[in-house]
Short mmCIF file of C-alpha atoms in Angstrom, two decimals:
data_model
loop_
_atom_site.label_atom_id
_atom_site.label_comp_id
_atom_site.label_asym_id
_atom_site.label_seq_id
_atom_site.Cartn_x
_atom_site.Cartn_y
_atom_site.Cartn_z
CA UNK P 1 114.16 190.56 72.50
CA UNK P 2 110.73 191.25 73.84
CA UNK P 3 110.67 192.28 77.28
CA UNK P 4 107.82 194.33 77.74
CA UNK P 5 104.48 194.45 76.18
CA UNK P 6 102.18 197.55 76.76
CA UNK P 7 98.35 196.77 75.29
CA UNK P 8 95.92 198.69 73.88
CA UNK P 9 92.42 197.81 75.05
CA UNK P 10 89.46 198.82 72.64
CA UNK P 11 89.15 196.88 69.43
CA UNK P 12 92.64 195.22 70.87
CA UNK P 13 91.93 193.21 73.95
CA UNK P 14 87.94 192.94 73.41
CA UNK P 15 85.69 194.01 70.47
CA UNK P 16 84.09 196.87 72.92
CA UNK P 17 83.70 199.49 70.23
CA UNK P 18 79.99 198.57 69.49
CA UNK P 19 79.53 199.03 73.52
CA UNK P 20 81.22 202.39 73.57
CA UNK P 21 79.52 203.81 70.40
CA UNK P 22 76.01 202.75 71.87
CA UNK P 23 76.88 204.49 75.18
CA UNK P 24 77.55 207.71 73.65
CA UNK P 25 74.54 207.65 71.57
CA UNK P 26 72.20 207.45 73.98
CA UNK P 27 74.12 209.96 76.45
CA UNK P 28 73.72 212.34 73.70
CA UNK P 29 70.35 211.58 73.20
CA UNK P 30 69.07 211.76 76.71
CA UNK P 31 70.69 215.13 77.15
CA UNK P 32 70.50 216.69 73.30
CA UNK P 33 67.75 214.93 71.58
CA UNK P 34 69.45 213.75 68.67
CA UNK P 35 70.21 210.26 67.82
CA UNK P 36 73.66 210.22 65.83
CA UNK P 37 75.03 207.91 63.56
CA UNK P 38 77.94 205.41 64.22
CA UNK P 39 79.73 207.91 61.63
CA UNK P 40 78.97 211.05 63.16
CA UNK P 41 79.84 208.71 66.31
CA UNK P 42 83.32 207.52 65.64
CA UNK P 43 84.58 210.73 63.40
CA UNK P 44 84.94 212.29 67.36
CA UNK P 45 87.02 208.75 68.51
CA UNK P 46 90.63 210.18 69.92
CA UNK P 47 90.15 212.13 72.89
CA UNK P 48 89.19 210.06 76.23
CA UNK P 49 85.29 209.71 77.05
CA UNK P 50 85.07 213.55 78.63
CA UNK P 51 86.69 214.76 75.24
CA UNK P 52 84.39 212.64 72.88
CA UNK P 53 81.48 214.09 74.70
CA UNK P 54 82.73 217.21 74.37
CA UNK P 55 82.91 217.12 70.49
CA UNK P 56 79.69 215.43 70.64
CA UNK P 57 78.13 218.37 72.04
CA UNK P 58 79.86 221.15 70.90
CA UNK P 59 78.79 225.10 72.25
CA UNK P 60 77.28 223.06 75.48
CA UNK P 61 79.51 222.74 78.02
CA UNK P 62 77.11 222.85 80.91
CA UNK P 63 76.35 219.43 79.30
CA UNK P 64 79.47 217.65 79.44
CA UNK P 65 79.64 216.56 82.79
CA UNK P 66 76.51 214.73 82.77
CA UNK P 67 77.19 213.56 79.52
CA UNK P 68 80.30 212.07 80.96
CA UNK P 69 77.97 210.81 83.19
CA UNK P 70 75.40 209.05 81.52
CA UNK P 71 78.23 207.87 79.03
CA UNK P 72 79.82 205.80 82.24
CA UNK P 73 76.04 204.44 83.12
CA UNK P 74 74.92 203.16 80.19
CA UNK P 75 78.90 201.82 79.17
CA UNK P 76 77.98 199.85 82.54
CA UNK P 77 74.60 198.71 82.01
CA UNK P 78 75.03 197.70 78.08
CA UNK P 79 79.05 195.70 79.07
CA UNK P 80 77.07 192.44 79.54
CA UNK P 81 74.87 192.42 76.06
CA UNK P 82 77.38 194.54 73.73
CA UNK P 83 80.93 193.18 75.26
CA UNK P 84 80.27 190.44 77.43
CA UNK P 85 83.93 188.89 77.09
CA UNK P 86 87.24 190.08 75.65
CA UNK P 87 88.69 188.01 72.90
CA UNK P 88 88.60 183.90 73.35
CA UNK P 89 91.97 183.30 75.23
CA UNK P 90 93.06 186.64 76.74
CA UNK P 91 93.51 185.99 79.97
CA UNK P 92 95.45 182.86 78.98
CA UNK P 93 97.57 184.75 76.57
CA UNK P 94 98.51 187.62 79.39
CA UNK P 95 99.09 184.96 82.17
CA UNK P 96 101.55 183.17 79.83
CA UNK P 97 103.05 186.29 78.90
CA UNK P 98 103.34 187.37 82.98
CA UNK P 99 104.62 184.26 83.42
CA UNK P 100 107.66 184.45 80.97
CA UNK P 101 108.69 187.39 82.48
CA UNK P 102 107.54 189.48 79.83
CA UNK P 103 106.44 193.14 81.80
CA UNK P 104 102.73 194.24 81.19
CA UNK P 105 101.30 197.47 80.68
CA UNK P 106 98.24 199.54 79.21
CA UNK P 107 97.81 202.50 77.27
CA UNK P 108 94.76 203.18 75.94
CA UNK P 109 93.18 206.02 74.81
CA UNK P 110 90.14 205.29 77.50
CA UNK P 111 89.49 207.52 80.68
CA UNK P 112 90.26 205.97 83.58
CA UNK P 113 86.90 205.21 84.75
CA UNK P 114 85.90 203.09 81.47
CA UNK P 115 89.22 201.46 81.70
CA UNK P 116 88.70 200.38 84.86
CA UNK P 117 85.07 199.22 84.61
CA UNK P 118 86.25 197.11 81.45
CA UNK P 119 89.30 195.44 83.02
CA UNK P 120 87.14 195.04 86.35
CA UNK P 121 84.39 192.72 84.39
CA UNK P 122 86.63 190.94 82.16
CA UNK P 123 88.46 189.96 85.25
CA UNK P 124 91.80 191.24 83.55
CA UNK P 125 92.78 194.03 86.10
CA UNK P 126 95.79 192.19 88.12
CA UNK P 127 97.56 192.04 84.91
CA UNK P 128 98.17 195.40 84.55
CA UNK P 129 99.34 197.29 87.21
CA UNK P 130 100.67 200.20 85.11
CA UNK P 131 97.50 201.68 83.79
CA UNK P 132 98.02 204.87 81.37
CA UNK P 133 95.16 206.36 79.78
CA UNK P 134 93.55 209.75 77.73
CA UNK P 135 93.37 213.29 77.64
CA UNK P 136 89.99 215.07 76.78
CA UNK P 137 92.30 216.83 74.08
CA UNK P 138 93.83 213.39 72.73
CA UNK P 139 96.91 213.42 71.18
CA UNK P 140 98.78 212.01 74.26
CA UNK P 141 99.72 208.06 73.53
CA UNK P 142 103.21 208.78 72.62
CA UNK P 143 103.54 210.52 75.96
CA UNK P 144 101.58 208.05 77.94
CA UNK P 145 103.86 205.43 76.05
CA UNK P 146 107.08 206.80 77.18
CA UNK P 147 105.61 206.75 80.96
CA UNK P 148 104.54 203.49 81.23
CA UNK P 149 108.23 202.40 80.04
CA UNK P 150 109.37 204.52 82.68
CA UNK P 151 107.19 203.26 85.18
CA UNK P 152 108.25 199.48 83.97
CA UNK P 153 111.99 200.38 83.75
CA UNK P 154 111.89 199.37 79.95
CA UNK P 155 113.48 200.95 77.07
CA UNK P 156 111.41 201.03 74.06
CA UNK P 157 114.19 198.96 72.15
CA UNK P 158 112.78 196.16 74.38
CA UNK P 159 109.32 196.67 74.37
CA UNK P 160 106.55 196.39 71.80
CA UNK P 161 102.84 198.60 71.58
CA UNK P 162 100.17 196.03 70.23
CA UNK P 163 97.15 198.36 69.41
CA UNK P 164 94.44 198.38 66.52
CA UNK P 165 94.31 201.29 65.23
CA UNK P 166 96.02 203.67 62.43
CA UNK P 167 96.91 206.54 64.51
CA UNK P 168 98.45 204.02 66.86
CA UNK P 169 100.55 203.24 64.03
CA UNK P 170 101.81 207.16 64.13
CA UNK P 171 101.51 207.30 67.78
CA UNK P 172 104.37 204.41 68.23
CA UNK P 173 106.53 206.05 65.89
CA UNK P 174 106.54 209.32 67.43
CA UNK P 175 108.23 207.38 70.68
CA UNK P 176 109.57 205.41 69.06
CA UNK P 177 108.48 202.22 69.79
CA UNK P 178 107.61 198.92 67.58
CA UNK P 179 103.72 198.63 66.93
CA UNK P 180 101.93 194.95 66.25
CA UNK P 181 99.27 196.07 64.63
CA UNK P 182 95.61 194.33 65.60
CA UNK P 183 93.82 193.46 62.82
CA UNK P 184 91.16 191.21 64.56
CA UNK P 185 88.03 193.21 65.42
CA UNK P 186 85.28 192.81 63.61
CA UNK P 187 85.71 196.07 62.04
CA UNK P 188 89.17 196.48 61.86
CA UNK P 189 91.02 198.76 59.70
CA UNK P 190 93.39 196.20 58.36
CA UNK P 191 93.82 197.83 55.20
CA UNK P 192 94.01 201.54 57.15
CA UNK P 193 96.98 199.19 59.13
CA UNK P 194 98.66 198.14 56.47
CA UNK P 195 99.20 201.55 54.71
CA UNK P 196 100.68 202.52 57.82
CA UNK P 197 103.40 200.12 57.03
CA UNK P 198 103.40 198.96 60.98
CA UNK P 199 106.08 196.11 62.47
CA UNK P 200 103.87 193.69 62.62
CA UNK P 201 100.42 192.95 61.41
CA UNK P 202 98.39 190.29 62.56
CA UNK P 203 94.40 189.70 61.77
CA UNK P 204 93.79 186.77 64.55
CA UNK P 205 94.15 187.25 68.26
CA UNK P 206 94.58 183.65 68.28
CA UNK P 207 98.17 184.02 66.32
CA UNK P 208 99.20 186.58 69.51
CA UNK P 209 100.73 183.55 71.86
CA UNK P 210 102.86 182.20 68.32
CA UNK P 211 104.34 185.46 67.68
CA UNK P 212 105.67 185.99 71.30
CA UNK P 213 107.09 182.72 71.68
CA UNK P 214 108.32 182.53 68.08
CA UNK P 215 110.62 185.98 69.49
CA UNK P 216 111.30 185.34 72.70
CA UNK P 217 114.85 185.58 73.10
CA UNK P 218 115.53 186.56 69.81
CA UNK P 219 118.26 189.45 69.72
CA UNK P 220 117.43 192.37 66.63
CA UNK P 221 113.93 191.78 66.57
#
């Protein structure tokens, strides 16, 4: 039975990784001069926004505040061209899901302040009022996992962590907790997913809705 569901956001909710990459860059750019790579970009992904900077500009932390800074400026200015909407149907899909009782939660790798500016323009904030998110030193979902069951009141035998990435994969058994795997971004790693060997796997956010319903009530899932 599927009680609880606790979401990842980036690349799970809405296809925001373009937005966050392009923030970044030009952070780095305004403060360091170079212009980096979507590569160079995304080999730093795993800490929250202060920790990617951070790796970004390594030897330089009198930069890192500002960078933080101008990360969080230009992640609000560029929402409306590079992520102007989650994924078709998401508010739909978490209002049914509030509705059926099922608990809602976030974890996401995201600093608070990105989180929040996010949730705030995709109108999707008063569905989750347990909010965990990163660590400039990453590594923490497991941990941040086990406190937003706490802070629900769920046991992970009744809950389920629906996030897009590999290392969520590793994060969720670490907890452990079962992991749908989100295979619907444009750039997904669905192949990355599947040699994980997660729960669940599915490649359209559409298919989200079926999947609760179809286990709603059903004991040993």
């Amino acid at each position: 039975m599927i009680k609880t569901a606790i979401f990842d956001f980036d690349g799970t909710l809405a296809d925001t990784i373009p937005l966050c990459r392009e923030a970044f860059r030009r952070a780095v750019r305004e403060l360091d001069g170079r212009t980096l790579t979507d590569e160079e970009i995304e080999r730093q992904f795993g800490p929250d926004d202060l920790g990617v900077i951070q790796r970004l500009l390594p030897g330089k932390p009198e930069l890192h505040e500002k960078g933080r800074e101008l990360f969080l400026r230009y992640y609000h200015e560029l929402h409306p061209e590079l992520a102007p909407t989650p994924f078709p149907g998401a508010a739909g899909l978490l209002h049914a899901l509030r509705s059926r009782g099922i608990r809602l939660a976030m974890v996401t790798g995201k600093r608070l302040e990105s989180a929040e500016i996010s949730l705030q323009f995709f109108h999707l904030a008063e569905f989750f009022p347990i909010l965990e998110t990163g660590s400039p030193e990453g590594g923490v979902k497991p941990d941040r996992i086990r406190r937003a069951l706490d802070r629900l009141d769920s046991s992970a035998g009744e809950a389920i962590y629906i996030g897009d990435s590999p290392t969520d994969v590793d994060a969720c058994r670490a907890v452990p907790i079962r992991i749908l795997a989100a295979g619907w971004a444009a750039e997904a790693d669905v192949k990355g997913l599947e040699e994980r060997k997660p729960d669940y796997l599915l490649t359209r956010f559409e298919d989200l809705d079926r999947f609760f319903r179809e286990h709603d009530g059903n004991e040993g899932l």
